[in-house]
Short mmCIF file of C-alpha atoms and ligand atoms in Angstrom, two decimals:
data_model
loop_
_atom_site.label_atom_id
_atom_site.label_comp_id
_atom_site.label_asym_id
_atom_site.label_seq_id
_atom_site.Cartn_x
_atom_site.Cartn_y
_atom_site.Cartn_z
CA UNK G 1166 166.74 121.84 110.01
CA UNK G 1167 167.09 121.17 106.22
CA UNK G 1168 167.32 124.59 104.59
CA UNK G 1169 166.80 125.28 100.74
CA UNK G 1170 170.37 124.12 99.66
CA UNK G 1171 169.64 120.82 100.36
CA UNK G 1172 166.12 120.79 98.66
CA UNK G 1173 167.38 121.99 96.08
CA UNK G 1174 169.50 118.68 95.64
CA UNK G 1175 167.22 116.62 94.45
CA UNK G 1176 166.03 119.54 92.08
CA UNK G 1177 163.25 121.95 92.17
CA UNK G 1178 162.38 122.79 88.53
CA UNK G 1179 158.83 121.50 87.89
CA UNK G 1180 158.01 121.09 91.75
CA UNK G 1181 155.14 122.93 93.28
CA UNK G 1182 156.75 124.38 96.36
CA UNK G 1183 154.47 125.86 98.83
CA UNK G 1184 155.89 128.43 101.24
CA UNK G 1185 154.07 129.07 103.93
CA UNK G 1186 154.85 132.91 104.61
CA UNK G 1187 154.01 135.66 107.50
CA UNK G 1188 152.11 138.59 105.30
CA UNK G 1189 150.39 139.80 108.06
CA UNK G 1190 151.31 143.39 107.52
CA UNK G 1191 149.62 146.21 108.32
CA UNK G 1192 146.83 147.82 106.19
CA UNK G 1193 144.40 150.75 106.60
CA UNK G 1194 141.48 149.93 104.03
CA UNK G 1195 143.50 147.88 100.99
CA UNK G 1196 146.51 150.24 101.42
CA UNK G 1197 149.85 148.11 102.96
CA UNK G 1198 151.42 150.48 105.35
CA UNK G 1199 154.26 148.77 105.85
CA UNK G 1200 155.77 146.27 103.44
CA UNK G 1201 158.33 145.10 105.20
CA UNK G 1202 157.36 141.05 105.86
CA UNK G 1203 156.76 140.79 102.15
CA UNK G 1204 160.24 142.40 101.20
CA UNK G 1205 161.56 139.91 103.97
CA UNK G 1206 160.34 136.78 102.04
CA UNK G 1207 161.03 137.94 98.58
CA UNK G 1208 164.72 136.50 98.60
CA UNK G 1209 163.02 133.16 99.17
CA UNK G 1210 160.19 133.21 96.63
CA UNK G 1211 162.96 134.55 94.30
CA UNK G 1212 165.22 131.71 94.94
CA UNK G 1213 162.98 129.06 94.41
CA UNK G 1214 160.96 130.43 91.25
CA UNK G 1215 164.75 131.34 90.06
CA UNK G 1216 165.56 127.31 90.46
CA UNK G 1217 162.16 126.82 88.00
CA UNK G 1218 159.80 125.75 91.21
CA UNK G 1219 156.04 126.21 90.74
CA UNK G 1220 155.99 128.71 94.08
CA UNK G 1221 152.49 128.62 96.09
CA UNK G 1222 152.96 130.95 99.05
CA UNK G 1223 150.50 130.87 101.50
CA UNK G 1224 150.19 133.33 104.74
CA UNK G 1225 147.67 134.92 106.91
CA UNK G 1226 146.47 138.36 107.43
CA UNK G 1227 144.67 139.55 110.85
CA UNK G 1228 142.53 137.37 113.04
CA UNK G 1229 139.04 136.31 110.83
CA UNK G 1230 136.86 133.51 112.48
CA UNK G 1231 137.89 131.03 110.32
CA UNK G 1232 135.72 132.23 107.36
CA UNK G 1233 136.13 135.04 104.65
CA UNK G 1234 136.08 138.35 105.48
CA UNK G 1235 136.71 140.86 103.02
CA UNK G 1236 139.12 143.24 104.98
CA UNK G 1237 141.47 140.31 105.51
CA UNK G 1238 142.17 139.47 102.04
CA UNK G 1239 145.63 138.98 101.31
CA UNK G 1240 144.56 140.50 97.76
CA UNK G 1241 146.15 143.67 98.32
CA UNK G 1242 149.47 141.92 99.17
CA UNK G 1243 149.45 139.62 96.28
CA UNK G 1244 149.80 143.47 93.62
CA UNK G 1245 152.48 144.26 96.45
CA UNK G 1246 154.47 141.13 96.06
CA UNK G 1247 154.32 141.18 92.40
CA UNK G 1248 155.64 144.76 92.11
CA UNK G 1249 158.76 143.65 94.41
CA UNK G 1250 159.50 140.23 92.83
CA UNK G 1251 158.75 142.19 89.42
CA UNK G 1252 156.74 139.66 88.21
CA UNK G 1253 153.12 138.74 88.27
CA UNK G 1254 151.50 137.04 91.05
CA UNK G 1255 148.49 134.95 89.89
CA UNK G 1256 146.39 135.81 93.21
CA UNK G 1257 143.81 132.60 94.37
CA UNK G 1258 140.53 134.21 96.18
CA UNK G 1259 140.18 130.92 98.04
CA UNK G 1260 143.13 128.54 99.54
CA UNK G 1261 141.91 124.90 99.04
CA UNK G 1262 139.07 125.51 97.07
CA UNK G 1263 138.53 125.52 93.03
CA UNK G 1264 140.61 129.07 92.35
CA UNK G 1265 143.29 127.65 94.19
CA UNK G 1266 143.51 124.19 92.41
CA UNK G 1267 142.85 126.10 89.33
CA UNK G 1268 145.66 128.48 89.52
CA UNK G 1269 148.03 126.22 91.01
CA UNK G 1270 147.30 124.08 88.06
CA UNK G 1271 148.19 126.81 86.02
CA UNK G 1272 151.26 127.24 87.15
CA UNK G 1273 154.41 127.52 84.74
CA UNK G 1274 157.63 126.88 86.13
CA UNK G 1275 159.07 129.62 87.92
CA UNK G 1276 155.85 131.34 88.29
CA UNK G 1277 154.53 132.52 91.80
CA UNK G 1278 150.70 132.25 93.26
CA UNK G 1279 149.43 133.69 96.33
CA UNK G 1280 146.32 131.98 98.01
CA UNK G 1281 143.85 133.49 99.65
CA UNK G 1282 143.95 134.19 103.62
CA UNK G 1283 144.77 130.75 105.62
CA UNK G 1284 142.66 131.57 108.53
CA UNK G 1285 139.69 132.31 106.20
CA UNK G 1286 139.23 128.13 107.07
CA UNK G 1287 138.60 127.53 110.53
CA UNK G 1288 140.61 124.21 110.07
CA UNK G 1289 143.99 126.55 110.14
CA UNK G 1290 143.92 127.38 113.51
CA UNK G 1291 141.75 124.76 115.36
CA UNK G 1292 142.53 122.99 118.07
CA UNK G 1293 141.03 119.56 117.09
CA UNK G 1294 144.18 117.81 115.70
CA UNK G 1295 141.51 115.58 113.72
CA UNK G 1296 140.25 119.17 112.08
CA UNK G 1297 143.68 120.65 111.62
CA UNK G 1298 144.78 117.40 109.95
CA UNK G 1299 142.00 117.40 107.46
CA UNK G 1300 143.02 121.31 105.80
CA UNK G 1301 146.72 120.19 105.60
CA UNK G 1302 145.62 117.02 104.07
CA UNK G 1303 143.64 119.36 101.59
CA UNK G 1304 146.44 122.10 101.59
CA UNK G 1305 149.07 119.24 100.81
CA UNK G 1306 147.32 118.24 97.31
CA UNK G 1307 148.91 121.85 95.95
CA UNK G 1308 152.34 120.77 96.57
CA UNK G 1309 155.44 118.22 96.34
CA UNK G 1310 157.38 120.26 98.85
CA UNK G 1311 157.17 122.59 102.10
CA UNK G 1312 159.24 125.24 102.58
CA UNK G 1313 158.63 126.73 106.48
CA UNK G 1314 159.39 130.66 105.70
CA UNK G 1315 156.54 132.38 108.17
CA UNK G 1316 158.88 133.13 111.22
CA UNK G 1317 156.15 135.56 112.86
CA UNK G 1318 153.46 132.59 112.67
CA UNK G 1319 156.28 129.50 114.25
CA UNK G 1320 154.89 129.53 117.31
CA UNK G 1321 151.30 129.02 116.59
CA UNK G 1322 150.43 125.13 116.27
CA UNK G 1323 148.22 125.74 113.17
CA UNK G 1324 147.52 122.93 110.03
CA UNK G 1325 149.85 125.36 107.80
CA UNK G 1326 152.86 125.83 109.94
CA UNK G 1327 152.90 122.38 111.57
CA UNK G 1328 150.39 119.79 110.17
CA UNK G 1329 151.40 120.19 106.70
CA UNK G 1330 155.27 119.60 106.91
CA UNK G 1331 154.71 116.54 108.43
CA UNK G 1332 153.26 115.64 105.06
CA UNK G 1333 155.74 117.12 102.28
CA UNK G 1334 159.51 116.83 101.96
CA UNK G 1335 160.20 120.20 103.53
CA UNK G 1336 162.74 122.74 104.69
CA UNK G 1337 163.15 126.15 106.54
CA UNK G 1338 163.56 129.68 104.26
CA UNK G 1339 166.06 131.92 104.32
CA UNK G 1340 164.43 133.96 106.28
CA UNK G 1341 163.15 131.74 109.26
CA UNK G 1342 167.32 130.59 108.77
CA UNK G 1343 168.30 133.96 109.53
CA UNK G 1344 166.05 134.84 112.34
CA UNK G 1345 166.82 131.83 114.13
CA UNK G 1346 171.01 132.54 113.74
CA UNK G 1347 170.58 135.87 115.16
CA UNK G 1348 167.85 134.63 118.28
CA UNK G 1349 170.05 131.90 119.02
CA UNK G 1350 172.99 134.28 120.12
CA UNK G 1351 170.63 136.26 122.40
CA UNK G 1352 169.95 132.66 124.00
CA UNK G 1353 173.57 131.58 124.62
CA UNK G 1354 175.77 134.59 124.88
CA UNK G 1355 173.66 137.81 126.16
CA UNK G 1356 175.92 140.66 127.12
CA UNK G 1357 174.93 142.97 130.22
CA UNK G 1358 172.75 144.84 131.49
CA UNK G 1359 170.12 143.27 129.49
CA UNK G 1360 166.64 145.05 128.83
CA UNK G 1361 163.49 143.73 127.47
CA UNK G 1362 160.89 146.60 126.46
CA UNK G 1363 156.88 145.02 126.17
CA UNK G 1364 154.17 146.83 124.71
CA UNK G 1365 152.03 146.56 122.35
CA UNK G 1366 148.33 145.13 122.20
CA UNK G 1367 148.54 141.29 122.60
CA UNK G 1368 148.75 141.16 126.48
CA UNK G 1369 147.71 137.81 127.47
CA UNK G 1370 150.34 136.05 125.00
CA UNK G 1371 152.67 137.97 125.94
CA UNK G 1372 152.64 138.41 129.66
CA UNK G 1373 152.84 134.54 129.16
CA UNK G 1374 156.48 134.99 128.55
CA UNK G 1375 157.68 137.58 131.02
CA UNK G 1376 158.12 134.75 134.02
CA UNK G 1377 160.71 133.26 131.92
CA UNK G 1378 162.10 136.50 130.63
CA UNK G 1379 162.55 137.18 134.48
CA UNK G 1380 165.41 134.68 134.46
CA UNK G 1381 167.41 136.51 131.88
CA UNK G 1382 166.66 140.24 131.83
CA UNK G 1383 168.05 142.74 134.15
CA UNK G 1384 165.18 145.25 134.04
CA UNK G 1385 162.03 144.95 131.88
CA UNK G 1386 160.38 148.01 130.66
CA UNK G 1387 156.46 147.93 130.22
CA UNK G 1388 154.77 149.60 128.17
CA UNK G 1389 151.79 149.79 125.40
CA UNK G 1390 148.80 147.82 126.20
CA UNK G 1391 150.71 146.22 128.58
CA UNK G 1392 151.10 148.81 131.02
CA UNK G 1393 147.41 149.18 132.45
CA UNK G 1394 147.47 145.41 134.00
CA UNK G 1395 150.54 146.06 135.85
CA UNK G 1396 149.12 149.48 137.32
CA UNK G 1397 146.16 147.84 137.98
CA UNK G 1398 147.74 145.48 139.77
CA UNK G 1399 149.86 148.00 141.69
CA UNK G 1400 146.20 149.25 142.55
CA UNK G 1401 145.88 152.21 140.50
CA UNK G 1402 142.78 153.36 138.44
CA UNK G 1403 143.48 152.41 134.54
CA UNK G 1404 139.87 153.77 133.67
CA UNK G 1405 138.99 152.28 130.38
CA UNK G 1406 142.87 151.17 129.14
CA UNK G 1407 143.10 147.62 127.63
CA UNK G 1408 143.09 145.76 131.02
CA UNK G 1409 143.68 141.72 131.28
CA UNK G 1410 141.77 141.36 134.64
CA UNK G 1411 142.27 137.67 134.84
CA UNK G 1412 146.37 138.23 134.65
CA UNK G 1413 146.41 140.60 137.69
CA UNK G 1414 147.16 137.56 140.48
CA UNK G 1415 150.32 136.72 137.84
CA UNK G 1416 151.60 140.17 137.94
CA UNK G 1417 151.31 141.07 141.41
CA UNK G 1418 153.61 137.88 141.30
CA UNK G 1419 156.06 138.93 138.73
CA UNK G 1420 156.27 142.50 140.37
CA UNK G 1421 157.09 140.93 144.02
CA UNK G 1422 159.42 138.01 142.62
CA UNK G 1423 160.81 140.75 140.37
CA UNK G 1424 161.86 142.27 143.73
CA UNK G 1425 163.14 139.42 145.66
CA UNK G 1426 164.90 138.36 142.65
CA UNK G 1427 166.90 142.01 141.83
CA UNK G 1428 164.81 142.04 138.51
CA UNK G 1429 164.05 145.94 137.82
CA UNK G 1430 160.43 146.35 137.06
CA UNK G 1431 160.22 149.94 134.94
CA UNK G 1432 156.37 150.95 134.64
CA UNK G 1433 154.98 154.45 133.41
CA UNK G 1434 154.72 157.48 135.62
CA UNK G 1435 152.80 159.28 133.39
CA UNK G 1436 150.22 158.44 130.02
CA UNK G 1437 148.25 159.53 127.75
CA UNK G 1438 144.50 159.39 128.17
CA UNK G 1439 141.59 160.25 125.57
CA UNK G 1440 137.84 158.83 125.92
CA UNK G 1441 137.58 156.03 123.22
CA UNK G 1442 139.60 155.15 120.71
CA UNK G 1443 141.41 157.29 118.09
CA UNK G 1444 140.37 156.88 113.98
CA UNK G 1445 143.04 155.58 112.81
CA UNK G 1446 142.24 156.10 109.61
CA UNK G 1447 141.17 159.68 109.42
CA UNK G 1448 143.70 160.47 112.18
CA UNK G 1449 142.17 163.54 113.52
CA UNK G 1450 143.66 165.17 116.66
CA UNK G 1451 141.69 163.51 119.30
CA UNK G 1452 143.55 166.38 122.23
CA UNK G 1453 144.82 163.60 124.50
CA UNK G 1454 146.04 164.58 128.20
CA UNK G 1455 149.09 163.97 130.28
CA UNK G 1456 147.87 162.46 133.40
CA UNK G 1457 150.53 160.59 136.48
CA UNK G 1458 150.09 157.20 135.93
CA UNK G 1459 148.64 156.74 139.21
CA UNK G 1460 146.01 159.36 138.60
CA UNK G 1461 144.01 158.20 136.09
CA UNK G 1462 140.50 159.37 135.17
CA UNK G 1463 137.74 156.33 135.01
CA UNK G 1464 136.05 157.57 132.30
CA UNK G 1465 139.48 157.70 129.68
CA UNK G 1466 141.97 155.45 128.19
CA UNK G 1467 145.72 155.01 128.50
CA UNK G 1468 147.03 154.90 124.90
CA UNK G 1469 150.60 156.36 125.02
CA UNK G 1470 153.15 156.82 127.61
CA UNK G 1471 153.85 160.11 128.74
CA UNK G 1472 156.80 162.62 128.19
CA UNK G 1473 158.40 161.82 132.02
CA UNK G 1474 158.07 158.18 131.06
CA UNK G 1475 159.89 158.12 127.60
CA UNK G 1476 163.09 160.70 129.27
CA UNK G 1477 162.59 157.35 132.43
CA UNK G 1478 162.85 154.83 129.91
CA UNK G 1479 165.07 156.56 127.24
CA UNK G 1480 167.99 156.74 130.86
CA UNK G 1481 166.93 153.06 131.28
CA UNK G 1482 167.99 151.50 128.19
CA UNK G 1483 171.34 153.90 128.01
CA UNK G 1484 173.50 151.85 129.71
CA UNK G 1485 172.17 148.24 128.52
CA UNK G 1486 174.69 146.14 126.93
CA UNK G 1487 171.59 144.23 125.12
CA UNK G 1488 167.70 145.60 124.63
CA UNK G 1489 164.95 143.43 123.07
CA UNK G 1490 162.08 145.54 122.26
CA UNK G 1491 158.25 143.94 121.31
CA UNK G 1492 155.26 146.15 121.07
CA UNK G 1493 154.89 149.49 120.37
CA UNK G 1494 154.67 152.10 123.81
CA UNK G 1495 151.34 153.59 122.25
CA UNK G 1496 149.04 153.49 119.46
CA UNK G 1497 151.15 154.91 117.12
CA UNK G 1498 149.14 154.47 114.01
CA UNK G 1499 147.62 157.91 115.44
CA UNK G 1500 150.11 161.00 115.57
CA UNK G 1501 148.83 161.91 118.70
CA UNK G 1502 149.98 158.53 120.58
CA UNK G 1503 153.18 158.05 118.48
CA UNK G 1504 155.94 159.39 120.89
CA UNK G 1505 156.52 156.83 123.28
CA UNK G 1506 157.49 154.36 120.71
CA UNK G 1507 159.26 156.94 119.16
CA UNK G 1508 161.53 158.16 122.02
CA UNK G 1509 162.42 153.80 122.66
CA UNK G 1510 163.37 153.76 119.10
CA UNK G 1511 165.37 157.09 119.42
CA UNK G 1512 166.52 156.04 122.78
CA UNK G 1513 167.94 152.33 121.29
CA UNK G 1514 169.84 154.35 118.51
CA UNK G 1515 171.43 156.52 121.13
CA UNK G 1516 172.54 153.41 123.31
CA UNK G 1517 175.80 151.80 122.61
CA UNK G 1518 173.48 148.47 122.96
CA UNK G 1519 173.09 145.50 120.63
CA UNK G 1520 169.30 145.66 119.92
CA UNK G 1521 166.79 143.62 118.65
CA UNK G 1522 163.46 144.55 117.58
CA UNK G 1523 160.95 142.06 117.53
CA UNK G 1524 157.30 141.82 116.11
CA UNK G 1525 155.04 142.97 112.88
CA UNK G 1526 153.78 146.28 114.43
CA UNK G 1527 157.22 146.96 115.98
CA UNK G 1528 159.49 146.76 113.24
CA UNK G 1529 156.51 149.19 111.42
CA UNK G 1530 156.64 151.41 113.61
CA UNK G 1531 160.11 151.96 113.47
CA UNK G 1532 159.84 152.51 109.42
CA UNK G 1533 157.06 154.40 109.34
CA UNK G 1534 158.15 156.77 112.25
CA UNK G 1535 160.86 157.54 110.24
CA UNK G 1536 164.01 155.46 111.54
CA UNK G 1537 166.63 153.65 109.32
CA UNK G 1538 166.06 149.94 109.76
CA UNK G 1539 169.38 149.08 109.43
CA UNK G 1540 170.55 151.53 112.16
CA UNK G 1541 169.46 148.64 114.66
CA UNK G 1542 170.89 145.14 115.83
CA UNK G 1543 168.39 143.17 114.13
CA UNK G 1544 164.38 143.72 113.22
CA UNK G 1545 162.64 140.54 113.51
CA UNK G 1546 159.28 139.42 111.84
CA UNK G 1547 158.42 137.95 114.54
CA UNK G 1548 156.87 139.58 118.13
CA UNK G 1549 155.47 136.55 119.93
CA UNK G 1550 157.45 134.37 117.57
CA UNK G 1551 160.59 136.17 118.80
CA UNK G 1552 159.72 136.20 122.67
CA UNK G 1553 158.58 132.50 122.78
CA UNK G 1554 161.94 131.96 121.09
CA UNK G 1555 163.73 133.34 123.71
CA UNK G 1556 161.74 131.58 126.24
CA UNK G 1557 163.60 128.37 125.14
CA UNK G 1558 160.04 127.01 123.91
CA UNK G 1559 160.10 123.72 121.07
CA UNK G 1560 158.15 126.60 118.55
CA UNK G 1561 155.62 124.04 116.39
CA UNK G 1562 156.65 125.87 113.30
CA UNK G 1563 160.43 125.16 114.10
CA UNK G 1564 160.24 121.57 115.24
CA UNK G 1565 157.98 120.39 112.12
CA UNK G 1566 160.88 121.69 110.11
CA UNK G 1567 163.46 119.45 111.90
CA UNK G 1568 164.11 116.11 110.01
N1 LIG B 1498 147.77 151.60 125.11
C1 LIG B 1498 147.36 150.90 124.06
N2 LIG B 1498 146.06 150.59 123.91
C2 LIG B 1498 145.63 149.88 122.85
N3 LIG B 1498 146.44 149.44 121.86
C3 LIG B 1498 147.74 149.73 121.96
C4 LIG B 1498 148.27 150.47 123.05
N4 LIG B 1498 149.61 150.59 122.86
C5 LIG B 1498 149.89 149.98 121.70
N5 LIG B 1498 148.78 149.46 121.14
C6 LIG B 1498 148.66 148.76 119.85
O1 LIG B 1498 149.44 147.60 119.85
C7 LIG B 1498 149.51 147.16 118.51
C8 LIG B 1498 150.71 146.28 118.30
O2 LIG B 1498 150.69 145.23 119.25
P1 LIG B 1498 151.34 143.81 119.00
O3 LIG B 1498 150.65 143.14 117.86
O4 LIG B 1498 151.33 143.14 120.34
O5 LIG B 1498 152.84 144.18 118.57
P2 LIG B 1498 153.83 143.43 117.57
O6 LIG B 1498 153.07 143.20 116.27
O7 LIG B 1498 154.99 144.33 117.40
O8 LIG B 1498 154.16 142.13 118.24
C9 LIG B 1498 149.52 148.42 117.66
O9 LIG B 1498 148.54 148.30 116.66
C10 LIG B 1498 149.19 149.54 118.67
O10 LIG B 1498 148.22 150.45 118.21
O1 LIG B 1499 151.73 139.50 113.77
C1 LIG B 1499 152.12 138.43 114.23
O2 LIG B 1499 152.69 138.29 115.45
P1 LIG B 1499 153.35 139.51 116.32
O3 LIG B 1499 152.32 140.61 116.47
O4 LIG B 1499 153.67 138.84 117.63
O5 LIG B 1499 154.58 139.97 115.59
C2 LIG B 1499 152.07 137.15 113.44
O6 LIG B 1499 151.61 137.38 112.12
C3 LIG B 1499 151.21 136.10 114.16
O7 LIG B 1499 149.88 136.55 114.22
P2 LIG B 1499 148.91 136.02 115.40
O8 LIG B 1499 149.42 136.61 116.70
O9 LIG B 1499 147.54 136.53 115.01
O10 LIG B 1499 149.00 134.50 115.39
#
């Protein structure tokens, strides 16, 4: 991959560079609870409006149909990125339509523009190739170069992370760079025992990955969202719990080549249950109870792991040599279901291993519970990104950047 160095060979001053950036961070309402995938692209938007580049960076924010919706806009994130670059960021409320060719037009050298939400155009993320091609063909009128910096998004075959290289001189970020150096080394030389922790809330992409992670890990911890398909599938009641009934089949398969194979399968003996689902922005105590995991009521919701479950998994990931960790153990955005994820967090600190934590809401979590960031291995951007890396995948967003 071609990296900024050589880009900047040939010059940059004067060059609209579009960066195509992951600021999907959390909000509640227009307030950024975590900045921490804008501070992680800052050193690149720095660099190039530094080197006199006319920087367009470019992202998405949440899931939206592929048409504006106003509690997507990257807005919010554009004041955010200003304040940390310390300059102003001229902020586009469309991506391809008049504001953006009007403020990219604008554009003096070494000044910075954010456009408005990618997926706000339902060509980002279709899966026409003819569609896809036409928005980078209208994306790729704002700039003379590509620079791939949106390592969360790399594994999502979408016009802005793999149509629109193709059609640009372009090169990977420093930060996609730096992700990549430290993944790599969890490919080629893991050290032993080596846990995987799974939560979090996007089960079907991610119990994609566990039949290959079943070739590497020693034990794999489930928890989060994840946890109710694998009780389920052990039989159990999971009442109203996020459930992905068409997965069960796969994970009765996992669990019983997870056996024959010597793979350790670590699921919750105990949860948290409420009826419905916690406001997460008034955070009110919502008086959760401890139930055994295989005694759940029908009418309430897993949405943390219980106290017996965080000691089980905190005695788990002791010993490992080597821990990746993606998705939070609960819905930690509410006090009431923050503990699990705390006690994995606490319980990677306290283990001699090298650890890795992977994915937007993760690496949150671990800030906004409290924990230094730099007390772990690594914090990637990147959840699914991150996973599907280690799967040994050809990531869309990585191979477009290839020359
Ligand atoms: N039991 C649960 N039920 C519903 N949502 C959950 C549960 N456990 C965790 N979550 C949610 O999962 C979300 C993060 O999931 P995900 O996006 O997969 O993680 P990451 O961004 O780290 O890859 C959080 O917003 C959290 O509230
Ligand atoms: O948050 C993200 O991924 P992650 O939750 O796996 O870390 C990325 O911004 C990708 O978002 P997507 O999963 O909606 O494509």
């Amino acid at each position: 991959m071609k990296t900024i160095d050589d880009l900047s060979k040939d010059g940059l001053a004067g060059k609209r560079v579009f960066v195509r950036a992951d600021l999907n961070v959390p909000l509640e309402g227009a307030t950024i609870t975590d900045d921490g995938r804008i501070r992680a692209v800052v050193p690149t938007i720095a660099r190039l409006a530094e080197a006199g580049a006319k920087v367009v960076v470019a992202s998405h924010l949440g899931r939206p149909k592929g048409a504006p919706e106003e509690r997507y806009s990257l807005a919010p994130v554009a004041s955010r990125l200003g304040e940390l670059l310390g300059k102003n960021v001229a902020f586009a409320n469309d991506t391809v339509g008049d504001s953006a060719k009007a403020t990219v037009a604008a554009l003096g050298d070494g000044e910075v523009t954010l456009l408005e939400n990618l997926r706000f155009n339902a060509g980002e993320t279709s899966k026409d190739d003819a569609e896809r091609a036409a928005f980078a063909d209208q994306l790729a009128t704002l700039a003379d170069v590509y620079v791939g910096d949106g390592f969360g998004a790399v594994h999502r075959k979408h016009a802005s992370v793999y149509d629109l290289p193709a059609r640009l001189p372009h090169a990977a970020g420093d930060l996609i760079a730096a992700e990549v150096a430290v993944l790599k080394k969890l490919t080629e030389d893991v050290k032993r025992p080596y846990a995987v922790v799974l939560g979090g809330a996007k089960v079907s992409d991610k119990l994609a990955v566990i039949d290959h992670l079943m070739e590497k890990a020693d034990r794999i911890l489930i928890g989060g969202g994840m946890a109710y398909t694998f009780l389920k599938a052990q039989g159990h009641e999971v009442g109203t719990s996020l459930l992905q009934e068409d997965q069960l089949p796969a994970v009765r398969e996992y669990l019983a080549r997870g056996e024959e194979r010597g793979v350790e399968f670590v699921l919750p003996v105990d949860v948290l249950v409420s009826t419905g689902f916690p406001d997460l922005e008034a955070k009110a105590p919502t008086h959760p109870q401890t139930v055994a995991a295989d005694a759940m009521p029908a009418d309430q919701g897993g949405l943390d792991i219980g106290p017996k479950t965080c000691k089980l998994y905190a005695s788990k990931l002791a010993d490992a040599a080597t821990v990746f960790w993606n998705g939070p153990m609960g819905v930690f955005e509410h006090p009431d279901y923050a503990d699990g994820t705390r006690a994995v967090a606490q319980a990677l600190l306290d283990s001699p291993a090298f650890s890795v934590v992977g994915g937007g809401d993760s690496a949150a979590a671990v800030r906004i519970l409290g924990f230094d960031e730099n007390a772990f291995g690594h914090i990637s951007t990147g959840g699914g990104a991150s996973l599907e890396y280690l799967e040994g995948k050809t990531l869309p967003g990585l191979a477009a950047l290839e020359d």
